[in-house]
Amino acid sequence: MHPRYARIADELRAAILGGELPVGAPLPSETVLAARHGVARGTIRQAVAVLTAEGLVGSRQGARRIVLGRERSQNFAVLHSFAEWARAAGHEVTGQVIDQRRRAADAAEAARLGLAVGDPVLRVLRLRRLDGVAVLLERTVYAGWLAPAVERLPADCDSVTRALYESRGLVFAYGEHLIDAVAAGTEDARLLGVRRGGPLLRQRRVTTTREGRPAEWSDDRYRAGSVTFAIRNAAGALAVHPQD
Amino acid sequence: MHPRYARIADELRAAILGGELPVGAPLPSETVLAARHGVARGTIRQAVAVLTAEGLVGSRQGARRIVLGRERSQNFAVLHSFAEWARAAGHEVTGQVIDQRRRAADAAEAARLGLAVGDPVLRVLRLRRLDGVAVLLERTVYAGWLAPAVERLPADCDSVTRALYESRGLVFAYGEHLIDAVAAGTEDARLLGVRRGGPLLRQRRVTTTREGRPAEWSDDRYRAGSVTFAIRNAAGALAVHPQD
DNA sequence: GCACAGAACTTGTTCAAACAAGCTAGGGAC
DNA sequence: GTCCCTAGCTTGTTTGAACAAGTTCTGTGC
């Protein structure tokens, strides 16, 4: 059972997405909403805070809240899991491990993962296809304590994130992402089927468990034109999701 | 005078950034913080909510809050203003208008800016340099009502955002951003000094006033290797800032 | 020594009330 | 008709209280 404020937020979100509250329209005032739902104003404020964080409504002290947009950003899970995003967007996603081996962490890897140089890590090279087309090349380094769980996964595992959640209860809760453009190297060009030196969108990321323990470090390269990151920001709140 | 919860948040943030609360350490409990500052627990909860949104601390019901990181993300202003970010990061930034002309909005521009096809808009082509090196080519379309204010700006204006704020009190409060990689076109290559077909990081964005009125639509292309977008997310909250 | 059951603690949710700060529409003065 | 100012509404901040839900640690029993 979701808490009360979450259900009120769901209801308001549905009204916005369904067009009952069109873009530009004012939301009912907090007092009205509180009376209508039979709750205290504080509970309404928690509900609208959720919508504000999603970028759906804006607010200024003294004036009524306004509906800003109708697109809900998928928020954050997508930055951790290509497969989760693709499935939600209605695409068929497949994965294939090309190379996988254990080795000792070098200085850069150790720094990113909070390990000592020489600690064991697992390096995986994985190619992802979207509706049959190769679009993403992942070079991932997993911390040693994760290696056994990752090695047990099948080579064509679709969603590593989901598999690790189901087998180990592991949740990737925090992350840092660096996004830039790079020229395709020889291996990139061959596997993704693009010209060497052509544009690739690169996302480097560190993902961390709920406890703040670094779990994986990855260099992901997307074929240009296949994926776009969409960021929506609304005075203090942001949301990010890849797009077609 | 900032509200009480904001000052408490500032104090906690300083403790984290200063190393008194190292990464991995637990925050004092809400009850302790409330007693220490002489406020109600609700006020403390607002303060730590700020830090959670910044990705500095994480929390799970029942367990003490944990310090997750020491880097504060500059949050959102930077996505609107290249100049503001560069100055904050200690770089010298210059700008130069290469072309500027009024014209009628085409279908794509009208849709992005919420105008009718044929409505007047102002198109500006601007080259930005960071420490003397050309790194960013901006193709910006301003809604007609903004054109007079923009045309009054000097051709070498550093920060358009700041100038519009100072001259018109205009604040860019919301935005949508699409980030991907593209190959450099002929004009891109010439002005940015890169090879044609080489990688560029593209940021397309719509910026909106506080009232939800679209103000500008821009296609910004960064020379590869010059700028990286950094995104940090923490279970529901995100922050974005460009990096070197 | 180890496992299990609680006790104590911590964060999450909700309520009711009060005042502060900012916006808007309507009424009065000109 | 136009301008300004205020009354009333709306969001922002804060208090204090209570219970729910989850975690951690202690101590007992085996």
XYZ file of C-alpha atoms (C1' of nucleotides) in Angstrom:
548
model
C 0.000 0.000 0.000
C 1.482 3.294 -1.086
C 1.373 6.172 1.360
C -1.475 8.618 1.056
C 0.533 11.445 -0.524
C 1.803 9.103 -3.240
C -1.720 8.122 -4.234
C -2.800 11.766 -4.376
C 0.268 12.500 -6.524
C -0.703 9.618 -8.832
C -4.188 11.027 -9.179
C -2.960 14.522 -10.025
C -0.392 13.146 -12.460
C -3.087 11.160 -14.220
C -5.214 14.299 -14.510
C -2.309 16.169 -16.101
C -1.283 13.351 -18.440
C -4.926 12.754 -19.336
C -5.486 16.370 -20.295
C -8.035 17.269 -17.614
C -5.456 19.732 -16.344
C -3.997 21.163 -19.575
C -0.598 22.837 -19.830
C -0.798 26.340 -18.422
C -3.816 25.626 -16.253
C -3.645 26.320 -12.521
C -3.776 23.435 -10.075
C -6.496 23.584 -7.418
C -5.176 25.330 -4.320
C -3.716 23.290 -1.477
C -6.679 24.085 0.746
C -9.160 22.852 -1.851
C -7.191 19.669 -2.503
C -6.864 19.006 1.221
C -10.626 19.330 1.720
C -11.377 17.219 -1.341
C -9.157 14.350 -0.193
C -9.899 14.768 3.488
C -6.239 15.170 4.496
C -4.071 17.854 6.080
C -2.409 20.494 3.932
C 1.009 19.023 4.684
C 0.045 15.804 2.966
C -1.046 17.731 -0.130
C 2.245 19.587 -0.093
C 4.128 16.287 -0.158
C 2.048 15.155 -3.119
C 2.675 18.269 -5.202
C 6.366 18.162 -4.237
C 6.534 14.869 -6.122
C 5.036 16.451 -9.232
C 7.348 19.444 -8.932
C 10.344 17.107 -8.801
C 9.058 15.435 -11.968
C 8.868 18.810 -13.660
C 5.142 18.565 -14.279
C 4.127 21.625 -12.257
C 5.840 24.830 -11.234
C 5.140 27.000 -8.247
C 5.767 30.513 -6.976
C 4.931 31.756 -3.538
C 1.602 33.562 -3.537
C 0.438 32.414 -6.976
C -1.355 29.230 -7.865
C 0.668 26.290 -9.124
C 0.777 25.916 -12.912
C 0.900 22.809 -15.087
C 4.206 23.029 -16.984
C 4.280 19.961 -19.170
C 2.734 16.638 -19.980
C 5.799 14.476 -20.399
C 6.791 12.593 -17.363
C 10.489 12.015 -17.148
C 11.298 8.444 -16.282
C 13.596 9.942 -13.730
C 16.656 7.977 -12.833
C 16.430 4.233 -13.198
C 17.126 4.568 -16.918
C 20.587 5.935 -16.384
C 21.511 2.703 -14.673
C 19.834 0.257 -16.966
C 19.668 0.495 -20.722
C 17.444 -2.584 -20.810
C 14.890 -1.216 -18.373
C 14.550 1.957 -20.381
C 14.309 0.205 -23.733
C 11.660 -2.201 -22.536
C 9.590 0.602 -21.031
C 9.820 2.474 -24.334
C 8.532 -0.566 -26.214
C 11.769 -1.669 -27.865
C 13.211 -5.130 -28.122
C 16.619 -5.180 -26.514
C 19.236 -7.916 -26.639
C 22.692 -8.180 -25.147
C 25.774 -10.224 -25.873
C 28.953 -10.617 -23.853
C 31.951 -10.399 -26.192
C 34.705 -10.674 -23.657
C 34.834 -11.232 -19.911
C 37.849 -11.684 -17.702
C 39.129 -11.143 -14.190
C 42.150 -8.991 -13.631
C 43.803 -6.681 -11.123
C 42.485 -3.108 -10.841
C 44.678 -0.427 -12.345
C 45.031 2.984 -10.733
C 42.076 4.573 -12.543
C 39.741 1.682 -11.821
C 40.787 1.514 -8.185
C 40.120 5.220 -7.733
C 36.676 5.043 -9.348
C 35.579 1.999 -7.375
C 37.161 2.922 -4.059
C 39.515 -0.069 -4.162
C 43.253 -0.519 -3.772
C 45.439 -0.932 -6.886
C 45.737 -4.652 -7.613
C 42.425 -5.626 -6.012
C 40.529 -8.108 -8.198
C 37.926 -6.749 -10.613
C 35.898 -8.224 -13.451
C 36.053 -6.551 -16.871
C 33.227 -7.197 -19.290
C 32.802 -6.050 -22.893
C 29.155 -6.194 -23.900
C 27.355 -5.273 -27.128
C 23.703 -4.198 -26.965
C 21.212 -4.227 -29.802
C 17.989 -2.253 -30.020
C 15.422 -3.858 -32.317
C 18.274 -5.849 -33.861
C 20.637 -2.921 -34.499
C 23.918 -2.626 -32.595
C 23.703 0.698 -30.774
C 25.683 0.407 -27.563
C 29.102 -0.892 -26.595
C 29.617 -1.269 -22.838
C 33.020 -1.638 -21.222
C 32.198 -2.363 -17.600
C 34.413 -3.011 -14.579
C 32.724 -4.705 -11.617
C 34.168 -4.636 -8.107
C 35.579 -8.006 -7.048
C 32.806 -8.776 -4.574
C 30.320 -8.679 -7.452
C 32.319 -10.862 -9.847
C 30.831 -14.265 -8.874
C 27.272 -13.012 -9.280
C 28.016 -11.421 -12.661
C 29.881 -14.474 -13.967
C 26.881 -16.648 -13.176
C 24.728 -14.623 -15.594
C 24.086 -16.026 -19.080
C 26.078 -14.419 -21.901
C 22.909 -13.069 -23.529
C 21.433 -11.640 -20.329
C 19.164 -8.711 -21.234
C 19.208 -6.698 -18.050
C 22.152 -7.108 -15.723
C 20.593 -4.673 -13.281
C 17.437 -6.696 -13.012
C 19.296 -10.005 -12.809
C 21.457 -8.773 -9.951
C 18.385 -7.482 -8.159
C 16.628 -10.810 -8.476
C 19.608 -13.018 -7.607
C 21.233 -10.928 -4.919
C 18.680 -8.271 -3.923
C 21.210 -5.711 -5.123
C 19.842 -2.250 -5.844
C 21.867 0.394 -7.664
C 20.736 3.506 -5.875
C 23.201 6.256 -6.696
C 25.361 7.135 -9.620
C 27.653 9.637 -11.218
C 27.599 10.012 -14.975
C 29.898 11.836 -17.366
C 28.512 12.453 -20.822
C 30.545 13.642 -23.804
C 31.292 12.903 -27.444
C 34.279 10.909 -28.707
C 35.583 9.640 -32.024
C 35.048 5.942 -32.688
C 38.148 3.830 -32.208
C 38.974 0.774 -34.310
C 37.183 -1.707 -32.048
C 34.225 0.675 -31.573
C 33.854 1.115 -35.326
C 33.996 -2.608 -36.055
C 31.484 -3.677 -33.411
C 29.014 -0.828 -33.854
C 29.297 -0.770 -37.618
C 30.274 2.887 -37.969
C 33.163 4.709 -39.612
C 36.362 5.023 -37.611
C 36.663 8.583 -36.296
C 32.911 9.106 -36.514
C 30.882 10.518 -33.642
C 29.853 8.414 -30.631
C 27.983 9.535 -27.526
C 29.931 8.382 -24.492
C 28.506 7.893 -21.024
C 30.943 7.011 -18.276
C 29.364 6.121 -14.977
C 29.996 4.868 -11.483
C 27.084 3.101 -9.849
C 26.763 2.659 -6.126
C 24.648 0.540 -3.809
C 22.200 2.039 -1.369
C 24.902 1.937 1.280
C 27.219 4.044 -0.846
C 29.501 1.152 -1.851
C 30.756 1.525 -5.455
C 29.699 -1.501 -7.499
C 30.550 -0.868 -11.150
C 32.391 1.540 -13.408
C 31.427 1.624 -17.047
C 32.344 3.296 -20.329
C 29.271 3.093 -22.584
C 29.420 4.262 -26.198
C 26.258 4.878 -28.177
C 26.107 5.002 -31.931
C 25.243 8.587 -32.974
C 21.596 9.060 -33.842
C 20.406 6.029 -31.912
C 19.886 7.487 -28.475
C 19.459 10.958 -27.011
C 19.610 11.876 -23.356
C 16.749 14.123 -22.354
C 17.147 16.301 -19.307
C 14.362 18.387 -17.895
C 15.030 20.795 -15.132
C 12.680 22.829 -13.061
C 14.269 25.190 -10.574
C 15.962 22.690 -8.325
C 14.705 19.397 -9.650
C 15.985 17.459 -12.603
C 15.108 14.306 -14.458
C 16.979 12.448 -17.134
C 15.981 9.794 -19.600
C 17.280 8.510 -22.904
C 15.068 9.064 -25.931
C 14.870 7.796 -29.453
C 17.489 36.176 5.342
C 17.348 32.549 4.294
C 14.822 30.342 6.035
C 15.970 28.334 8.985
C 16.094 24.973 7.225
C 18.294 26.421 4.469
C 20.838 27.669 6.987
C 20.921 24.300 8.718
C 21.398 22.653 5.312
C 24.283 25.051 4.600
C 25.904 24.126 7.886
C 25.608 20.384 7.245
C 26.877 20.773 3.689
C 29.887 22.690 4.930
C 30.609 19.904 7.423
C 30.498 17.324 4.624
C 32.544 19.359 2.152
C 35.013 20.257 4.889
C 35.579 16.627 5.835
C 34.174 16.762 9.370
C 31.568 14.297 8.148
C 33.617 11.987 5.896
C 32.108 9.840 3.152
C 30.436 6.799 4.676
C 29.935 8.401 8.066
C 26.442 8.559 9.564
C 24.743 11.923 10.000
C 23.544 12.757 13.509
C 19.959 11.584 13.960
C 17.092 13.982 13.327
C 16.286 14.156 17.034
C 19.859 15.112 17.907
C 20.038 17.744 15.168
C 16.695 19.178 16.220
C 17.824 19.525 19.823
C 21.180 20.970 18.780
C 19.599 23.677 16.613
C 16.581 24.208 18.830
C 14.048 23.523 16.086
C 11.309 20.976 15.409
C 12.097 17.708 13.672
C 10.160 18.799 10.599
C 12.596 21.645 10.029
C 15.534 19.238 10.218
C 13.783 16.975 7.722
C 13.515 19.873 5.279
C 17.209 20.604 5.691
C 18.335 17.041 5.018
C 15.894 16.825 2.096
C 17.975 19.557 0.446
C 21.158 17.539 0.907
C 19.459 14.391 -0.345
C 18.377 16.233 -3.487
C 21.981 17.323 -3.982
C 23.092 13.713 -3.736
C 25.287 14.355 -0.725
C 23.498 12.015 1.682
C 21.388 8.900 1.314
C 18.740 7.560 3.628
C 16.817 4.380 4.364
C 13.953 4.089 6.764
C 15.141 2.832 10.123
C 18.862 3.358 9.510
C 20.892 6.488 10.038
C 21.544 8.739 7.078
C 24.930 8.250 5.400
C 27.258 10.709 3.707
C 27.479 9.608 0.062
C 29.816 12.073 -1.567
C 31.713 15.300 -1.279
C 31.057 16.880 -4.633
C 28.189 19.261 -4.755
C 26.550 19.449 -8.129
C 25.999 22.996 -9.255
C 22.495 21.871 -10.054
C 20.728 23.540 -12.896
C 21.681 27.102 -13.681
C 24.644 25.833 -15.677
C 22.487 24.133 -18.258
C 21.072 27.512 -19.170
C 24.211 29.551 -19.173
C 27.578 28.457 -20.498
C 29.106 31.709 -19.290
C 27.877 31.343 -15.718
C 29.343 27.874 -15.476
C 32.670 28.807 -17.051
C 33.140 31.790 -14.790
C 32.324 29.742 -11.687
C 34.863 27.141 -12.797
C 37.536 29.803 -13.128
C 37.749 29.998 -16.917
C 37.865 33.034 -19.106
C 34.923 32.971 -21.483
C 34.284 35.187 -24.486
C 31.474 35.286 -27.003
C 31.061 36.622 -30.504
C 27.928 37.015 -32.598
C 28.650 35.795 -36.138
C 25.228 36.273 -37.619
C 21.947 37.691 -36.337
C 18.715 38.202 -38.241
C 14.976 38.341 -37.806
C 12.817 35.954 -39.769
C 9.514 34.100 -39.687
C 9.319 30.924 -37.561
C 9.263 27.660 -39.481
C 7.175 24.711 -38.331
C 9.834 23.183 -36.079
C 10.663 26.483 -34.403
C 6.998 27.340 -33.917
C 6.339 23.996 -32.258
C 9.308 24.294 -29.911
C 8.507 27.848 -28.869
C 4.749 27.496 -28.728
C 4.236 30.025 -31.555
C 2.331 29.974 -34.821
C 4.186 29.334 -38.079
C 5.255 32.696 -39.495
C 5.456 34.492 -36.168
C 8.581 36.640 -35.947
C 11.663 35.147 -34.291
C 15.298 36.171 -33.974
C 17.990 33.738 -35.101
C 21.490 34.173 -33.721
C 24.692 32.280 -34.528
C 27.206 32.712 -31.739
C 30.723 31.329 -31.228
C 32.016 30.887 -27.684
C 35.630 30.590 -26.629
C 36.962 29.133 -23.405
C 40.371 30.521 -22.466
C 40.756 31.629 -26.072
C 39.864 28.307 -27.709
C 36.670 28.000 -29.783
C 34.646 25.282 -28.076
C 30.966 26.024 -28.597
C 28.806 26.994 -31.537
C 25.308 28.172 -30.568
C 22.428 28.398 -33.011
C 19.718 30.090 -30.997
C 16.166 31.111 -31.895
C 14.549 33.692 -29.608
C 10.790 34.241 -29.465
C 9.748 37.541 -31.074
C 8.914 39.283 -27.802
C 12.526 38.844 -26.738
C 14.094 40.076 -29.967
C 14.415 43.798 -29.062
C 16.154 43.010 -25.771
C 18.564 40.572 -27.418
C 19.374 42.926 -30.308
C 20.338 45.633 -27.845
C 23.105 43.435 -26.441
C 26.700 44.065 -27.588
C 28.069 41.553 -30.119
C 30.700 40.343 -27.664
C 28.305 39.944 -24.736
C 29.657 37.247 -22.413
C 26.513 36.047 -20.707
C 23.209 36.560 -22.466
C 21.365 35.026 -19.529
C 22.839 37.500 -17.103
C 22.329 40.437 -19.444
C 18.659 39.627 -19.921
C 18.234 39.253 -16.185
C 19.805 42.641 -15.539
C 18.055 44.527 -18.319
C 14.625 42.924 -18.175
C 14.472 40.978 -14.913
C 14.034 37.877 -17.025
C 14.731 34.564 -15.294
C 15.046 31.291 -17.190
C 13.445 28.898 -14.768
C 12.641 25.714 -16.668
C 14.192 23.868 -19.525
C 14.224 20.754 -21.597
C 17.511 19.495 -22.949
C 18.350 16.838 -25.514
C 21.930 15.632 -25.533
C 23.497 13.491 -28.244
C 26.497 13.220 -30.526
C 26.597 14.402 -34.154
C 29.154 14.616 -36.938
C 30.536 18.093 -37.611
C 29.066 19.778 -40.675
C 31.025 22.093 -42.956
C 30.192 25.273 -41.046
C 30.700 23.534 -37.684
C 34.112 22.268 -38.766
C 35.276 25.650 -40.064
C 34.207 27.704 -37.035
C 35.231 25.204 -34.351
C 38.437 24.218 -36.093
C 37.774 20.484 -36.224
C 37.696 17.909 -39.020
C 34.464 17.615 -40.971
C 32.614 14.464 -39.861
C 34.392 14.467 -36.506
C 32.526 14.098 -33.219
C 30.634 16.984 -31.601
C 28.548 16.929 -28.428
C 25.171 18.460 -29.219
C 22.816 19.982 -26.676
C 19.426 21.108 -27.943
C 17.355 22.984 -25.429
C 14.169 24.913 -24.885
C 14.258 27.445 -22.081
C 11.170 28.791 -20.407
C 10.381 31.687 -18.100
C 9.059 31.195 -14.605
C 5.546 31.516 -15.946
C 6.067 28.630 -18.359
C 6.428 30.856 -21.445
C 9.007 29.457 -23.915
C 11.730 32.020 -24.519
C 14.493 30.436 -26.581
C 15.326 27.311 -28.566
C 18.951 26.521 -29.151
C 21.189 23.979 -30.880
C 24.569 24.097 -29.118
C 27.529 22.090 -30.420
C 30.582 21.504 -28.278
C 33.951 20.505 -29.624
C 34.702 16.955 -28.431
C 37.003 16.841 -25.437
C 36.299 20.378 -24.331
C 33.258 19.883 -22.137
C 31.618 16.964 -20.349
C 28.185 16.931 -18.808
C 28.209 15.425 -15.341
C 25.003 14.014 -13.974
C 24.643 12.769 -10.450
C 21.523 11.013 -9.392
C 20.379 9.833 -6.023
C 17.150 7.877 -5.903
C 14.764 10.533 -7.091
C 16.944 13.597 -7.315
C 19.360 14.617 -10.027
C 21.840 17.331 -10.693
C 23.705 18.244 -13.831
C 26.732 20.354 -14.561
C 29.288 20.642 -17.332
C 32.859 19.712 -16.480
C 36.258 20.099 -18.019
C 29.837 -19.779 20.176
C 25.617 -19.005 17.763
C 20.909 -17.985 16.768
C 16.833 -15.831 17.823
C 13.656 -12.538 20.230
C 13.064 -8.165 21.718
C 14.212 -3.426 23.183
C 15.739 0.873 21.734
C 16.458 3.813 18.205
C 15.781 5.989 13.558
C 13.444 7.435 9.570
C 8.724 7.787 7.223
C 3.894 9.520 7.291
C 0.238 12.328 8.894
C -2.327 15.722 11.555
C -3.737 20.572 13.114
C -2.482 25.094 13.792
C -0.301 29.539 13.187
C 2.164 33.143 11.013
C 5.044 35.073 7.040
C 5.562 36.393 2.368
C 3.987 37.119 -2.169
C 0.290 37.597 -5.785
C -4.265 39.187 -7.757
C -8.419 41.178 -8.388
C -11.494 44.684 -7.188
C -12.655 49.192 -5.324
C -11.715 53.897 -4.659
C -9.336 58.240 -5.907
C -8.104 61.122 -9.578
C -10.679 55.740 -18.190
C -6.515 55.041 -15.520
C -3.778 54.375 -11.588
C -2.841 52.819 -7.019
C -3.725 50.446 -2.865
C -5.657 47.189 -0.056
C -8.301 42.926 1.237
C -8.263 38.302 0.546
C -6.275 34.312 -1.268
C -2.220 31.190 -2.035
C 2.096 29.264 -1.192
C 6.191 29.048 2.174
C 7.968 28.088 6.929
C 7.697 26.226 11.423
C 5.930 23.982 15.563
C 4.724 19.752 18.355
C 2.668 15.555 18.546
C 1.663 10.762 17.481
C 2.042 6.430 15.281
C 4.065 3.239 11.604
C 7.802 0.816 9.653
C 12.412 -0.601 9.379
C 17.235 -1.226 11.439
C 20.613 -2.150 14.961
C 22.172 -3.957 19.005
C 21.648 -6.338 23.278
C 20.926 -10.170 25.897
C 19.007 -14.551 26.689
C 18.665 -19.354 25.752
C 20.527 -23.212 23.609
